[in-house]
PDB file of C-alpha atoms in Angstrom:
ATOM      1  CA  UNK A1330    -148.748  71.150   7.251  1.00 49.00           C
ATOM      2  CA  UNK A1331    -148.528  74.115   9.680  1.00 48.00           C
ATOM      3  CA  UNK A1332    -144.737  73.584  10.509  1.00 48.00           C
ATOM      4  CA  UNK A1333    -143.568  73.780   6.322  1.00 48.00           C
ATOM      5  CA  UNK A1334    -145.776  77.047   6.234  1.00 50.00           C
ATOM      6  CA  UNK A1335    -144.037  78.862   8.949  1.00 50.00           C
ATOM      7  CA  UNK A1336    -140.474  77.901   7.103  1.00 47.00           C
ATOM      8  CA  UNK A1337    -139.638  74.918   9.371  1.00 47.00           C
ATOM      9  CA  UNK A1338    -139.142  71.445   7.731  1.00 50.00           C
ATOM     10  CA  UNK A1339    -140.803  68.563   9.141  1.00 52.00           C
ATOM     11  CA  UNK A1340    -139.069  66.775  11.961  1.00 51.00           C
ATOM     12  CA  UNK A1341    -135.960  69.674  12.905  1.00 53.00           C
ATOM     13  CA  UNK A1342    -136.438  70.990  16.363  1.00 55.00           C
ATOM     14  CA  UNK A1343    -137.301  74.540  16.211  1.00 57.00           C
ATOM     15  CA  UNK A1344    -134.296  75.924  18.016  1.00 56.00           C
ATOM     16  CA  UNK A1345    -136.215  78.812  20.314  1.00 59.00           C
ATOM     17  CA  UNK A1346    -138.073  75.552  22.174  1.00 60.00           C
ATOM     18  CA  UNK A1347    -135.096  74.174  22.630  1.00 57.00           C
ATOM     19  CA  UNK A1348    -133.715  77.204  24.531  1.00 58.00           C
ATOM     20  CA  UNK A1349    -136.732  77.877  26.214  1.00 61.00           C
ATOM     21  CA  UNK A1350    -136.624  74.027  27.429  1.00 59.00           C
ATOM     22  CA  UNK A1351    -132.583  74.872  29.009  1.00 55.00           C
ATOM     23  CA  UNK A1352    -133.993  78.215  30.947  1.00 55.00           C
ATOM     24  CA  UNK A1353    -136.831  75.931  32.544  1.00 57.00           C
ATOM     25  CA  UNK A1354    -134.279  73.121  33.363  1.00 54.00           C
ATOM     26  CA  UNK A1355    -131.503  76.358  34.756  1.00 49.00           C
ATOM     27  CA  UNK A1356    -134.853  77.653  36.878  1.00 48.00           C
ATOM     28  CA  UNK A1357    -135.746  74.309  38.507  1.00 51.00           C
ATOM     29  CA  UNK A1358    -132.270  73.330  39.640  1.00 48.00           C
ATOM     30  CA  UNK A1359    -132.290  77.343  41.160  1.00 48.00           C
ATOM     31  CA  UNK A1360    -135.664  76.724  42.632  1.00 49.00           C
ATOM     32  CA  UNK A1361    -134.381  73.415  44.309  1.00 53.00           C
ATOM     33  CA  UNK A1362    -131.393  74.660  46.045  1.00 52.00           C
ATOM     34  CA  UNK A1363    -133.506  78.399  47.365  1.00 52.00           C
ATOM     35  CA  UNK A1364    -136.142  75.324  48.415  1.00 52.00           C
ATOM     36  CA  UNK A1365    -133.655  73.262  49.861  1.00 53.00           C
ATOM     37  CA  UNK A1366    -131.029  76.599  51.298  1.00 51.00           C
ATOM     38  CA  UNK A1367    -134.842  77.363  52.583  1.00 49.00           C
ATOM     39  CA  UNK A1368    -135.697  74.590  54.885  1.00 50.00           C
ATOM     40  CA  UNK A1369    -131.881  74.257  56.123  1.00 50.00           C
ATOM     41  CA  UNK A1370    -131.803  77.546  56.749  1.00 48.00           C
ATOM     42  CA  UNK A1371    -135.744  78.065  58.730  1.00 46.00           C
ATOM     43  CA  UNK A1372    -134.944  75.527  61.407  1.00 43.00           C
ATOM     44  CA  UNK A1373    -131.275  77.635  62.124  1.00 48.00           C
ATOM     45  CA  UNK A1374    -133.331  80.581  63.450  1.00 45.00           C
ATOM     46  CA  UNK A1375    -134.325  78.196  66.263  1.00 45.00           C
ATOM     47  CA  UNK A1376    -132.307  76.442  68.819  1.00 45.00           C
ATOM     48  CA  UNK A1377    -130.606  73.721  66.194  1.00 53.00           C
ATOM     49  CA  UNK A1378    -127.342  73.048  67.011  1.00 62.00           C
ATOM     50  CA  UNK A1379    -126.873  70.190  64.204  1.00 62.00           C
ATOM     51  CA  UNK A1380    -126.342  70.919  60.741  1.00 63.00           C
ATOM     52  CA  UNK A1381    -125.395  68.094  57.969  1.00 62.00           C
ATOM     53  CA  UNK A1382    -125.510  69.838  54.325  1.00 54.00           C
ATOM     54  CA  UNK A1383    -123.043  68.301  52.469  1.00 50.00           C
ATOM     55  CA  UNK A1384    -124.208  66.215  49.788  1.00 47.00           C
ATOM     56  CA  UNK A1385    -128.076  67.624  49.762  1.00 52.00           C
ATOM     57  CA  UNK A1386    -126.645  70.783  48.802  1.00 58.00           C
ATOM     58  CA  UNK A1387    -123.061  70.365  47.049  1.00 64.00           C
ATOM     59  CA  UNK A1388    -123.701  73.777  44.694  1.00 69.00           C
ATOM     60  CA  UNK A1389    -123.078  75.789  48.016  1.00 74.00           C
ATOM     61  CA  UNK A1390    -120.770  78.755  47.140  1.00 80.00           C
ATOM     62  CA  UNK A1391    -119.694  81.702  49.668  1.00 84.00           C
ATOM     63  CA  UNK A1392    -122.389  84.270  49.134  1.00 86.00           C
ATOM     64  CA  UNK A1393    -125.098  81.413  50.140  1.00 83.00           C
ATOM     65  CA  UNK A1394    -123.523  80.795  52.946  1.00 82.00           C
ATOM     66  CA  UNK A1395    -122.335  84.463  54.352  1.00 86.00           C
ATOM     67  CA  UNK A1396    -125.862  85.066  53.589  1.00 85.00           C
ATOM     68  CA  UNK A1397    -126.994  82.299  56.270  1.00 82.00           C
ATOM     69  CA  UNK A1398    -124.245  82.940  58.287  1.00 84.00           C
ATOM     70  CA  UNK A1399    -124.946  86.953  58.862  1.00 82.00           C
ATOM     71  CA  UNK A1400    -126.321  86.424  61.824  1.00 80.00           C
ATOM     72  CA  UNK A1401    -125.301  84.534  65.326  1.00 80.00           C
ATOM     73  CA  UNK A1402    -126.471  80.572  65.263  1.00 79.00           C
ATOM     74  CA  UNK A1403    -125.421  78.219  68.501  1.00 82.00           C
ATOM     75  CA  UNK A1404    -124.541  75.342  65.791  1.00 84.00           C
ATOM     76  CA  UNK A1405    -121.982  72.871  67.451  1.00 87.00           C
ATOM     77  CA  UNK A1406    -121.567  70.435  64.528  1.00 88.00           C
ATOM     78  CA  UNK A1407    -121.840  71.311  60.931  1.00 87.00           C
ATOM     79  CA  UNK A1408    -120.899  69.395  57.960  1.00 87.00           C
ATOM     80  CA  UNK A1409    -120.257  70.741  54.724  1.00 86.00           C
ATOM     81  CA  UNK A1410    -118.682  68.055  53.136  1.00 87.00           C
ATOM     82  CA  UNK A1411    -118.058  68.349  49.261  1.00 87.00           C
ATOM     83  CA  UNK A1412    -119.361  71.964  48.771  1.00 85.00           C
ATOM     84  CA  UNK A1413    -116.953  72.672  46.590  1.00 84.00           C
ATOM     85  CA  UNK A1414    -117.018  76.026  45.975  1.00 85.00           C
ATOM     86  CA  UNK A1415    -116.889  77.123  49.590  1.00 88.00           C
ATOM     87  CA  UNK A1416    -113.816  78.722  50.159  1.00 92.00           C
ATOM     88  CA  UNK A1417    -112.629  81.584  52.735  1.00 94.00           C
ATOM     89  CA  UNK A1418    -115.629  84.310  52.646  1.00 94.00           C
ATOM     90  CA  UNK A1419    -117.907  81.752  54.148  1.00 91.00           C
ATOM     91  CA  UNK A1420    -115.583  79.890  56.790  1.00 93.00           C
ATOM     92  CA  UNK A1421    -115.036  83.654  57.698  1.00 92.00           C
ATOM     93  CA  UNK A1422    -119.009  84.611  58.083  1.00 91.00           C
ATOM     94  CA  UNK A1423    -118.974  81.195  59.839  1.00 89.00           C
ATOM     95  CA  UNK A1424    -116.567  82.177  62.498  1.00 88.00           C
ATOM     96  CA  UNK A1425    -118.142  85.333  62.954  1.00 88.00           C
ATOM     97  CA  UNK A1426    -121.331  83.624  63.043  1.00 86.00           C
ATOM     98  CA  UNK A1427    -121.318  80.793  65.993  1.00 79.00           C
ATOM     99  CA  UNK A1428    -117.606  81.252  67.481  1.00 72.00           C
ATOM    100  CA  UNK A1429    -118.079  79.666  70.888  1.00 82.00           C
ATOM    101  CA  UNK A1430    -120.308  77.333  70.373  1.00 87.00           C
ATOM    102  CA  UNK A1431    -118.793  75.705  67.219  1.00 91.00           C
ATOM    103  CA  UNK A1432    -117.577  71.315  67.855  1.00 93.00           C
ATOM    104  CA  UNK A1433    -117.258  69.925  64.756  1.00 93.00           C
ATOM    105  CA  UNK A1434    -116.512  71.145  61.298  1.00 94.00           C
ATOM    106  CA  UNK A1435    -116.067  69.090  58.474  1.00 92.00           C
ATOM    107  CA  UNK A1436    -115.156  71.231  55.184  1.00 93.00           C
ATOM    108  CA  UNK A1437    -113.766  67.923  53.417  1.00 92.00           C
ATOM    109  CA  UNK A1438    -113.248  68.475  49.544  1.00 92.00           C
ATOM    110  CA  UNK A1439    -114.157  72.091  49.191  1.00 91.00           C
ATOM    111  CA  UNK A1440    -111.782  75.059  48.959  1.00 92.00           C
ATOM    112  CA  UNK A1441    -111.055  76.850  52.207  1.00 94.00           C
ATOM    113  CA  UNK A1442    -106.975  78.315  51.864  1.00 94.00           C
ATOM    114  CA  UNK A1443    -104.812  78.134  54.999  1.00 94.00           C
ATOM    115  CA  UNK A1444    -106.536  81.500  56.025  1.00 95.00           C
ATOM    116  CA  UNK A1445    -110.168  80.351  56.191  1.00 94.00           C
ATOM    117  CA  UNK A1446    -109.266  77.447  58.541  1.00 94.00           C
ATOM    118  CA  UNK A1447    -106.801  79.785  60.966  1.00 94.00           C
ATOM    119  CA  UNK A1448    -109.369  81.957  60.980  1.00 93.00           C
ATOM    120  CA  UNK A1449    -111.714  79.469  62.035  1.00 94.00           C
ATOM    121  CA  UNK A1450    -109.316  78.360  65.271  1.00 93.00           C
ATOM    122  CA  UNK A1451    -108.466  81.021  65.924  1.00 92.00           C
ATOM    123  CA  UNK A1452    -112.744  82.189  66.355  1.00 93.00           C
ATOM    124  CA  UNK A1453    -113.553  78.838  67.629  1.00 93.00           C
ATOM    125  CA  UNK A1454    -112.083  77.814  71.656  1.00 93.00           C
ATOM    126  CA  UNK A1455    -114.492  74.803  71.512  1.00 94.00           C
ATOM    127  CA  UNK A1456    -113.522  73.429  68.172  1.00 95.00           C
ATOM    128  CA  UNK A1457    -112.569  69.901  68.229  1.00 95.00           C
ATOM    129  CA  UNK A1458    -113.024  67.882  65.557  1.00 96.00           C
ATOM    130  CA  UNK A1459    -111.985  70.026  62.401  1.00 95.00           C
ATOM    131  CA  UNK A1460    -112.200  67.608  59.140  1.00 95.00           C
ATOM    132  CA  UNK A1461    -110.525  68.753  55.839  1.00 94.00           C
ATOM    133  CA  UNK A1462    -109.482  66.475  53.745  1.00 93.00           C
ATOM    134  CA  UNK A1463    -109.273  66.828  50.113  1.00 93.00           C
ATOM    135  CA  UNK A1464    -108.903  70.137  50.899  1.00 93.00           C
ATOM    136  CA  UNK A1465    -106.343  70.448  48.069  1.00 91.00           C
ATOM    137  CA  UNK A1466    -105.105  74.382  48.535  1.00 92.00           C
ATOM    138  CA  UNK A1467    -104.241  73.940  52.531  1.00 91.00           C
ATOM    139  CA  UNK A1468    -100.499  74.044  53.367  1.00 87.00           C
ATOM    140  CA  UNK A1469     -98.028  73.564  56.303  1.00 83.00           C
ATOM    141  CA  UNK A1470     -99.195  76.912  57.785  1.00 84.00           C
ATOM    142  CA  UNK A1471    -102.660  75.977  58.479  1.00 83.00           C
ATOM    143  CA  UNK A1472    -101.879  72.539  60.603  1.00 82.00           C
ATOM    144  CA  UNK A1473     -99.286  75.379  63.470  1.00 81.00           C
ATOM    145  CA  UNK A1474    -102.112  77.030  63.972  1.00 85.00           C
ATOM    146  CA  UNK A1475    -103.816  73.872  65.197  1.00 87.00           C
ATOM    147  CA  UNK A1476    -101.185  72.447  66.909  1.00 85.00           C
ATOM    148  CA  UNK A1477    -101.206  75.319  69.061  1.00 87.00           C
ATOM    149  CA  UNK A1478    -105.134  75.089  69.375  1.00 89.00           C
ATOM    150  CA  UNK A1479    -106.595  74.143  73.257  1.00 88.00           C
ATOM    151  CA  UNK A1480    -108.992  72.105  72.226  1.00 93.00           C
ATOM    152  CA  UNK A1481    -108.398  70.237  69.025  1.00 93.00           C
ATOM    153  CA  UNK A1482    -108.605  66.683  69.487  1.00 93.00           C
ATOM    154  CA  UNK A1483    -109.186  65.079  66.086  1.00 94.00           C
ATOM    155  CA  UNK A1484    -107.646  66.914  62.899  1.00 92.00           C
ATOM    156  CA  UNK A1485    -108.495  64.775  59.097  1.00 92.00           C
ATOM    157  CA  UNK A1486    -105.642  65.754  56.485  1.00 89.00           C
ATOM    158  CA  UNK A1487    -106.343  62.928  54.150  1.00 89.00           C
ATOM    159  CA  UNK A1488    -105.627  63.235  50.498  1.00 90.00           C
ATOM    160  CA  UNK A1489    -104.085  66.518  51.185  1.00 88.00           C
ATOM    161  CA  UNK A1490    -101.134  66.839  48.858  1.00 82.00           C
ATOM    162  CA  UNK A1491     -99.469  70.549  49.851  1.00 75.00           C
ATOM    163  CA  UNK A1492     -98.264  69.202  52.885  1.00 76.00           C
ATOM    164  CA  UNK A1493     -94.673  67.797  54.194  1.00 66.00           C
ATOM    165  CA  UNK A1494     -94.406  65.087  56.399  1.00 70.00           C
ATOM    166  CA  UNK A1495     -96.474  67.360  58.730  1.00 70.00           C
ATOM    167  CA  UNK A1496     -99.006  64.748  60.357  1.00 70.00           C
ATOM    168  CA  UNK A1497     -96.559  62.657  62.416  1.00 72.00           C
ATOM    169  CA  UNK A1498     -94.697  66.142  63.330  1.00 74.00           C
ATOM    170  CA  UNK A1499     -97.901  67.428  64.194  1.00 76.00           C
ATOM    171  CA  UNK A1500     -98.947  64.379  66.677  1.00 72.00           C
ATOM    172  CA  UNK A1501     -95.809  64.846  68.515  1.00 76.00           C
ATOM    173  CA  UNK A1502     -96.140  68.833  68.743  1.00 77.00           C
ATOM    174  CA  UNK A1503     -99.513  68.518  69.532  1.00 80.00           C
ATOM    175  CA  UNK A1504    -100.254  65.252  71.741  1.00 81.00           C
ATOM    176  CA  UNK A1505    -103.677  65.780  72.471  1.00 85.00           C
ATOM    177  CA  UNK A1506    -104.531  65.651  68.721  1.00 87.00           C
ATOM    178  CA  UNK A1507    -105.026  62.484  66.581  1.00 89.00           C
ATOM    179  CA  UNK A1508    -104.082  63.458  63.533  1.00 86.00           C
ATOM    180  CA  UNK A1509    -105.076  61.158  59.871  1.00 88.00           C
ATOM    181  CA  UNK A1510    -102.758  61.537  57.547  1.00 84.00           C
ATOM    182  CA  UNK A1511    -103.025  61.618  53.722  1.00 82.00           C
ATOM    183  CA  UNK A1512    -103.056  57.716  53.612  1.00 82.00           C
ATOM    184  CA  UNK A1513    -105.721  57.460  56.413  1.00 80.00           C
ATOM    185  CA  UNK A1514    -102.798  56.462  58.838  1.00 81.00           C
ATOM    186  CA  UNK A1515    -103.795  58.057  62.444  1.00 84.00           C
ATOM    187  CA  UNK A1516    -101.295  59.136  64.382  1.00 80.00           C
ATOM    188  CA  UNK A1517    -101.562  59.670  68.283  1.00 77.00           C
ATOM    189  CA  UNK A1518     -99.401  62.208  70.313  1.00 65.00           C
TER     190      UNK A1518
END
């Protein structure tokens, strides 16, 4: 038997397959999101205004998206929902990105600060529809920034737990927003 000559026993897994087996798996799962970041990102050079990632691409982190983001896009609704590891850098490159012609964001369950999403208003006149819930690290000091936004209509706090009693405060500072509160309660101004 070849395998007992070369000092392996019969049956035990020779442990340099098994390693080279975990780099293939590592450089398909890479090759699938640079496919799929790929074909999201070809049809953005165009005239697309819609953009739904979210679950197709959940391993989204900052750098991928401050790389798609480095130049100007007339996106009006883009979902993100559940990419985690977006935080700040890319909500920044975002703003920076499509600042007037930006609708709808939803950044539910991933990890923008209070910073990210002022920055955000404060870039976007035309935002209206901002979704973040689950957004565990927002506080108090991101929802003034939208009260005071112009065109905010529909703001999604749900199962965010660093806030006060801020979503009925924030209808009646804010009337033209319908606010959701952490138990999916809406409250209108």
């Amino acid at each position: 038997c070849s395998a007992s000559r070369r000092g392996y026993a019969t049956g035990v897994r020779d442990p340099r397959r098994s390693r080279e087996r975990t780099n293939e798996r590592t450089n398909e799962r890479e090759t699938s999101k640079g496919r799929a970041l790929r074909s999201s990102v070809e049809p953005l050079q165009g005239a697309r205004t819609h953009l739904f990632w979210g679950t197709q691409v959940s391993d989204l982190e900052d750098a991928d998206l401050v790389r798609i983001f480095a130049t100007p896009h007339r996106l009006r609704v883009l979902c993100l929902s559940r990419c985690r590891d977006l935080g700040d850098e890319a909500l920044a490159a975002l703003a920076e990105s499509c600042p007037s012609s930006l609708e709808r964001l939803e950044v539910d369950w991933c990890s923008p600060t209070d910073a990210g999403v002022q920055g955000v208003l404060d870039a976007s006149p035309r935002l209206a529809h901002l979704v973040v819930a689950g957004c565990k690290a927002l506080t108090d000091a991101s929802f003034e920034t939208a009260a005071a936004h112009a065109s905010l209509a529909y703001l999604d706090l749900t199962y965010i737990n660093n806030i006060s009693e801020c979503a009925e405060a924030l209808s009646r500072l804010a009337p033209n927003i319908v606010v959701v509160d952490y138990y999916n309660e809406k409250y209108f101004g």
